[in-house]
PDB file of C-alpha atoms in Angstrom:
ATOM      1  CA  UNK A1445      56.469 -14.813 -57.502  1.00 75.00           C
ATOM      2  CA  UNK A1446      58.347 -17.081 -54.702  1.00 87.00           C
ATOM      3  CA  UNK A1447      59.940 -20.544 -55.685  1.00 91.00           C
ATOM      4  CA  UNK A1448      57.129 -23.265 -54.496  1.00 95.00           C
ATOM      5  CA  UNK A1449      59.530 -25.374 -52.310  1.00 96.00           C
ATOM      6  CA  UNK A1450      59.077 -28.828 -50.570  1.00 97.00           C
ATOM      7  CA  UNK A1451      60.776 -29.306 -47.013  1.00 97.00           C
ATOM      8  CA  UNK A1452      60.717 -32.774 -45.793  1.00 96.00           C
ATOM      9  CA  UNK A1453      62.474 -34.510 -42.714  1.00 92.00           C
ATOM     10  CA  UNK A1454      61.617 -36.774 -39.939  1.00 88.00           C
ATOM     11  CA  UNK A1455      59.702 -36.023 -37.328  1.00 83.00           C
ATOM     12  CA  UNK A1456      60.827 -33.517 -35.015  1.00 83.00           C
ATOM     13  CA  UNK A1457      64.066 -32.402 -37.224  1.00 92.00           C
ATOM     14  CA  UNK A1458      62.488 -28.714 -37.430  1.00 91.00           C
ATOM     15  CA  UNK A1459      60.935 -28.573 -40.646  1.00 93.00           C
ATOM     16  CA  UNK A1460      58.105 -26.296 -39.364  1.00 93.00           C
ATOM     17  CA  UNK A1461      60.521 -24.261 -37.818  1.00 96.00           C
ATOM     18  CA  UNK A1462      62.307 -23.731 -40.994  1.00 97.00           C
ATOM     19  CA  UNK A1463      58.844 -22.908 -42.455  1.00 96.00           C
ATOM     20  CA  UNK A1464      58.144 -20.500 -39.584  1.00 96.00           C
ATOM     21  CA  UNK A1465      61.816 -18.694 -40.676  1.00 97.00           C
ATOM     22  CA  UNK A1466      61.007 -18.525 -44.295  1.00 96.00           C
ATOM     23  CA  UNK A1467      57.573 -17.152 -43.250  1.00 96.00           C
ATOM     24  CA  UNK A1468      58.611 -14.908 -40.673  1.00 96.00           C
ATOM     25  CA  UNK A1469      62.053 -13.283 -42.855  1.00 96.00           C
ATOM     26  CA  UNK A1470      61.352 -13.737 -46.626  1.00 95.00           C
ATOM     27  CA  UNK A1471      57.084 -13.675 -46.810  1.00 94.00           C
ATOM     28  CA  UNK A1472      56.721 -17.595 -47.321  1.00 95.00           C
ATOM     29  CA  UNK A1473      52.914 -18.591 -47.010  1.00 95.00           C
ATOM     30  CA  UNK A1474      52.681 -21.600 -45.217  1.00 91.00           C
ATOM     31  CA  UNK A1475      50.090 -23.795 -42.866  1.00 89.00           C
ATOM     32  CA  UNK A1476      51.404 -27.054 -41.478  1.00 86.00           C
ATOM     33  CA  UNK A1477      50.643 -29.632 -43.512  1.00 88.00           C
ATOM     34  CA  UNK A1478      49.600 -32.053 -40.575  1.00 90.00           C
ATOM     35  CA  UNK A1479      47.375 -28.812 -39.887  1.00 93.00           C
ATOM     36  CA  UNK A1480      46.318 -28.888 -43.684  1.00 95.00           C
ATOM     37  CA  UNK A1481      45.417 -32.443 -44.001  1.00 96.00           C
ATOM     38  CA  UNK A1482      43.768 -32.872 -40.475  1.00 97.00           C
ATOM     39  CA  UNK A1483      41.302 -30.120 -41.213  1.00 97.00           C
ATOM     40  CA  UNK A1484      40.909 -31.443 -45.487  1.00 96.00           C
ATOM     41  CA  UNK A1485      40.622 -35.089 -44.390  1.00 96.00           C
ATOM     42  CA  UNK A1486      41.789 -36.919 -41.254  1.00 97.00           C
ATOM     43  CA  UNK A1487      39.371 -35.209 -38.664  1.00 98.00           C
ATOM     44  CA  UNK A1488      36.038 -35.604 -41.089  1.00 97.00           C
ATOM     45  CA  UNK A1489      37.070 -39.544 -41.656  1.00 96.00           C
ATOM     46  CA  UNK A1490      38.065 -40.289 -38.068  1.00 97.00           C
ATOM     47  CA  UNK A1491      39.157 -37.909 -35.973  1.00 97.00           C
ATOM     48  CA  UNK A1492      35.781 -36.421 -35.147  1.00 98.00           C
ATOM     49  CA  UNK A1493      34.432 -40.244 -34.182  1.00 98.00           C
ATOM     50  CA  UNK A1494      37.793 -40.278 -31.574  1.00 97.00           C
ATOM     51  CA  UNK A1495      38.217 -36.862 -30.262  1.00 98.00           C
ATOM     52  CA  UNK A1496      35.925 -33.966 -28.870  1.00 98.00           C
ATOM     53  CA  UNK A1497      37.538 -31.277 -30.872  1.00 98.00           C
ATOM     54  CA  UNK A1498      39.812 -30.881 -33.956  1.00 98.00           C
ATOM     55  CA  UNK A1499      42.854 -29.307 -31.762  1.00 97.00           C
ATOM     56  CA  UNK A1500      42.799 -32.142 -29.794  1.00 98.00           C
ATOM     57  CA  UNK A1501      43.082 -34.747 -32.616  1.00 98.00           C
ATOM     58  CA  UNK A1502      46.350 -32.803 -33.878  1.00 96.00           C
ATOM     59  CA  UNK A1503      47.939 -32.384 -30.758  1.00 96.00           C
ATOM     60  CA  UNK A1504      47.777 -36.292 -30.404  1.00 97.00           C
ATOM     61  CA  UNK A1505      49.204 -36.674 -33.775  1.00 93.00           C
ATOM     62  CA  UNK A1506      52.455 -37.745 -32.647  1.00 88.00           C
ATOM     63  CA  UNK A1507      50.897 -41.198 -31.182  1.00 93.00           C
ATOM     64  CA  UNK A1508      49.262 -41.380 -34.586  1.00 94.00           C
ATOM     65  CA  UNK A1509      51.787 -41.558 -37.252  1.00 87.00           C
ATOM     66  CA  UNK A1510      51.137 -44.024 -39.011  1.00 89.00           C
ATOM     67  CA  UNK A1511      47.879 -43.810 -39.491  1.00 94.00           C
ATOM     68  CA  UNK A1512      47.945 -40.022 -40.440  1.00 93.00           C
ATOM     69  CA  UNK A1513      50.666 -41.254 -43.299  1.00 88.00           C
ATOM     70  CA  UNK A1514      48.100 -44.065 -44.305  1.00 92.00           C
ATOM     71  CA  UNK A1515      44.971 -41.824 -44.172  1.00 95.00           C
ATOM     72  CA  UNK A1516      47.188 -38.780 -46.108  1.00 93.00           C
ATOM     73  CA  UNK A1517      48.263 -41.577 -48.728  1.00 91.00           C
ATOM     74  CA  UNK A1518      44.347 -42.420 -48.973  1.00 95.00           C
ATOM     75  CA  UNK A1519      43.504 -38.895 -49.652  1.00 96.00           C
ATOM     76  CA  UNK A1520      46.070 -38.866 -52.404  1.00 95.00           C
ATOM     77  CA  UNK A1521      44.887 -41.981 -53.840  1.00 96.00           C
ATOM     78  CA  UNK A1522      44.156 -41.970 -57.168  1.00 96.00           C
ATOM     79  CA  UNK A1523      46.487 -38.480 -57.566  1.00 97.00           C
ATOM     80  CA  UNK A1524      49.230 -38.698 -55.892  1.00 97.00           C
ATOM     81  CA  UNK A1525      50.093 -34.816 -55.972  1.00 97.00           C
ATOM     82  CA  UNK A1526      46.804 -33.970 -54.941  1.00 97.00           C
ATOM     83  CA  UNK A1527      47.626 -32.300 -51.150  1.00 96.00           C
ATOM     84  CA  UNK A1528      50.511 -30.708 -52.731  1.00 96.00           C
ATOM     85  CA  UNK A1529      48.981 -29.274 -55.551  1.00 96.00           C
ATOM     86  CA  UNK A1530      45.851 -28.223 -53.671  1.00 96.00           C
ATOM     87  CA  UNK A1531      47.831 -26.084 -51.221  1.00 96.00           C
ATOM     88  CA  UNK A1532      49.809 -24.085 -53.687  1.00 95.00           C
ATOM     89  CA  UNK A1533      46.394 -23.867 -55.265  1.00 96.00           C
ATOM     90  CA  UNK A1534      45.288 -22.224 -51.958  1.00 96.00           C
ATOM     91  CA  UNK A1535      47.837 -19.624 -52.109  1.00 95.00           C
ATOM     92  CA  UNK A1536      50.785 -21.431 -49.874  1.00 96.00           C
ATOM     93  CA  UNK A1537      54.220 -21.626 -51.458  1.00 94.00           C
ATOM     94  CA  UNK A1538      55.343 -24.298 -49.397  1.00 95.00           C
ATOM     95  CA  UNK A1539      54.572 -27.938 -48.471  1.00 94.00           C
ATOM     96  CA  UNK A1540      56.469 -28.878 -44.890  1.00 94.00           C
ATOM     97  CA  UNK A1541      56.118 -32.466 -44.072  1.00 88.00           C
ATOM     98  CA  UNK A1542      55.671 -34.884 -46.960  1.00 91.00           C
ATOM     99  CA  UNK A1543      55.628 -38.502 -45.875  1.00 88.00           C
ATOM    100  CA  UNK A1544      56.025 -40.570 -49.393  1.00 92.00           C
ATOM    101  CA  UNK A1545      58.289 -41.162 -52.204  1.00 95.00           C
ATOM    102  CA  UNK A1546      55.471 -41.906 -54.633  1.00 95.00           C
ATOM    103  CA  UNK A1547      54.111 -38.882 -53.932  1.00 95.00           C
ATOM    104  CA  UNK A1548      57.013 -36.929 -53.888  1.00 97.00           C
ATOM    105  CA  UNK A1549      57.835 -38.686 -57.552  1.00 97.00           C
ATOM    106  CA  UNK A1550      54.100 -37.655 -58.792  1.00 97.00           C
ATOM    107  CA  UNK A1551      54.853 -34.027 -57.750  1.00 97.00           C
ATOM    108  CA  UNK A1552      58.230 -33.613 -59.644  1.00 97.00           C
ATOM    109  CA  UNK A1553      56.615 -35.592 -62.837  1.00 97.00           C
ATOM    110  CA  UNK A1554      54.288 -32.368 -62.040  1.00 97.00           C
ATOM    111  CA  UNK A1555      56.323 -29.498 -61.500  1.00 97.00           C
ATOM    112  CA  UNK A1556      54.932 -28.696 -58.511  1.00 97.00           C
ATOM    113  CA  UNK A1557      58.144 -27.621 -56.672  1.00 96.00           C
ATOM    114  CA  UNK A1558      61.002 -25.435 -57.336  1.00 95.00           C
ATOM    115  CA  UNK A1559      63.132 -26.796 -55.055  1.00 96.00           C
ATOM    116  CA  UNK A1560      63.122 -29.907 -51.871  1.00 97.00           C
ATOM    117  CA  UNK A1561      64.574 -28.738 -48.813  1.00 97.00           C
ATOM    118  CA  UNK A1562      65.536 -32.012 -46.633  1.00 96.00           C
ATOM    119  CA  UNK A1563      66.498 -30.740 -42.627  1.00 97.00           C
ATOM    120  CA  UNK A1564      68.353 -32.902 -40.745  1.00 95.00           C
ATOM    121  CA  UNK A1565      68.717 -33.510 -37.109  1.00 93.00           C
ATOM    122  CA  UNK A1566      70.334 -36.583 -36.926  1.00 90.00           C
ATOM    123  CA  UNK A1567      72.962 -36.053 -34.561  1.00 92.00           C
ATOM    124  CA  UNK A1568      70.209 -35.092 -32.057  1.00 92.00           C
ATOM    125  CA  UNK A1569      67.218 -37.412 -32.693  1.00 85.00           C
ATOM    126  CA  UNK A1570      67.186 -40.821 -35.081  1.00 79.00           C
ATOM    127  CA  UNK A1571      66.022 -41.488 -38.386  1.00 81.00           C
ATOM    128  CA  UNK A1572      62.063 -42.344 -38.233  1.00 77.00           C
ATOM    129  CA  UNK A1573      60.699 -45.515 -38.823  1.00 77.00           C
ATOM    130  CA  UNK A1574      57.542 -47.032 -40.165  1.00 77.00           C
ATOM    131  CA  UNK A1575      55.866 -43.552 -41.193  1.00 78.00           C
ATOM    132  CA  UNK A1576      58.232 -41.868 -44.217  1.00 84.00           C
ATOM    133  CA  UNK A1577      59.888 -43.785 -46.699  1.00 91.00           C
ATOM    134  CA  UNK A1578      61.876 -40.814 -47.711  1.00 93.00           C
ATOM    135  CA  UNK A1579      65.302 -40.071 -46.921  1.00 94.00           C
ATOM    136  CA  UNK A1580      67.878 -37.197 -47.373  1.00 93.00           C
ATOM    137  CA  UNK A1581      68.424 -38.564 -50.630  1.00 95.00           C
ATOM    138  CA  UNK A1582      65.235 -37.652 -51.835  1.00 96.00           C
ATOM    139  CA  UNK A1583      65.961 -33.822 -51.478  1.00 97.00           C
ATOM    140  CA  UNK A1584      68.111 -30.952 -53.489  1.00 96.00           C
ATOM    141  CA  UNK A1585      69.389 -29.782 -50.367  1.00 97.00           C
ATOM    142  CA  UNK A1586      70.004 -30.405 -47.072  1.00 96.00           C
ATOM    143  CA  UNK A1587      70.042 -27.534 -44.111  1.00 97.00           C
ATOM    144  CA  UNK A1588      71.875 -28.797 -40.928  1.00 96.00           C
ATOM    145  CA  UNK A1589      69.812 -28.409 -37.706  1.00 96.00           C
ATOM    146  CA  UNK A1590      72.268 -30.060 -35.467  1.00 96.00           C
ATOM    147  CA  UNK A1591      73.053 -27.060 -33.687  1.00 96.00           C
ATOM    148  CA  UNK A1592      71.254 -24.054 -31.731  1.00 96.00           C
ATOM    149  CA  UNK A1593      68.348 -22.038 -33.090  1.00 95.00           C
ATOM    150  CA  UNK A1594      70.486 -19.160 -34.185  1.00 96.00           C
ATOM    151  CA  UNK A1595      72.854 -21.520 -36.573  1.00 97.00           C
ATOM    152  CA  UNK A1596      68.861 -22.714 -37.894  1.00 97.00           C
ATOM    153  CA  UNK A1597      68.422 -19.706 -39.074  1.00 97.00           C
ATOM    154  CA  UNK A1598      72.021 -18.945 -40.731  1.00 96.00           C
ATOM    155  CA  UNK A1599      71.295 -21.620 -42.572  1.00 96.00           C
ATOM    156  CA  UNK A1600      67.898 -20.781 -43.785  1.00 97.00           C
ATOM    157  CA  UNK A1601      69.519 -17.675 -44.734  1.00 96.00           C
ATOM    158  CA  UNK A1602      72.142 -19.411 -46.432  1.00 95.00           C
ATOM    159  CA  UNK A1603      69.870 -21.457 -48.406  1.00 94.00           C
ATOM    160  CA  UNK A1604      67.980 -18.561 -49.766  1.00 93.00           C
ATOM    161  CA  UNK A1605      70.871 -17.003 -50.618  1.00 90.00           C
ATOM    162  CA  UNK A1606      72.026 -20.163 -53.168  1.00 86.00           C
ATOM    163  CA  UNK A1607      68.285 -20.455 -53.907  1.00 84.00           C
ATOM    164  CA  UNK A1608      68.050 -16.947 -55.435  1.00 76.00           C
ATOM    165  CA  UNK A1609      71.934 -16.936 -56.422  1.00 71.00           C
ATOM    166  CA  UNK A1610      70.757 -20.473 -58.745  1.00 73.00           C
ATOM    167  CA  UNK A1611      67.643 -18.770 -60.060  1.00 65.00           C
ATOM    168  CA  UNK A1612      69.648 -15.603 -61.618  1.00 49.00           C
ATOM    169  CA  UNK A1613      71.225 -17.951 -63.130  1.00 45.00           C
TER     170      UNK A1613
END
């Protein structure tokens, strides 16, 4: 059984590309959690009044943030772990994108995840405002994404390696 991990970030740091290289080299389920929660709540409670098709709706996501955090934070209103837990629930062992500290808080007081995976690009893009209140802080580790795609993925591999080096522990 894989460790149920957590990646957070801001918004274009790479966190579904580090879920794409845990899916791709070490069997990691995972769906997009945008992808997750416009499909479970945001296109049946607005998108579909805005946009034409589903697709369309996530594509213009970016011009959206706020929103999407406020809509995801409605869906997780009274339970606060309750897009987390309902993924791993669905078979996914990990949760890329998580956009509040209460929520984050809810699923630790859970035991939801193994492990929170923060990925930084901050020497490339700046810290984002107004849609996250969570911050590097918040996470167990930190993978670097300041450099090319190939030094991504050394440090993906890296990771696992202390991941799996900790758990035999």
């Amino acid at each position: 059984m894989r460790p149920k991990i957590l990646i957070l970030g801001y918004a274009r740091h790479g966190k579904d590309t580090v879920g794409g290289i845990l899916q791709r080299d070490y069997g990691y389920k995972f769906t997009s959690s945008s992808w997750f929660c416009a499909k479970e709540t945001i296109w049946p409670n607005w998108g579909c009044a805005v946009y034409e098709h589903i697709h369309d709706m996530f594509e213009d996501r970016v011009n959206h943030r706020v929103l999407w955090m406020q809509m995801i934070s409605a869906y997780n209103t009274p339970d606060k772990a309750r897009t987390a837990r309902t993924m791993i629930e669905r078979g996914y062992d990990l949760y890329v994108g998580m956009r509040r500290a209460d929520e984050l808080a809810e699923c630790r007081t859970q035991g939801i995840f193994d492990h929170v995976i923060w990925v930084d690009r901050s020497k490339h893009l700046p810290p984002e405002i107004g849609s996250t209140d969570l911050r590097p802080e918040h996470a167990d580790y930190i993978i670097n994404n300041n450099a090319d795609l190939i030094d991504l993925e050394y440090e993906v591999k890296r990771l696992v390696g202390d991941l799996i080096n900790k758990g035999q522990r």
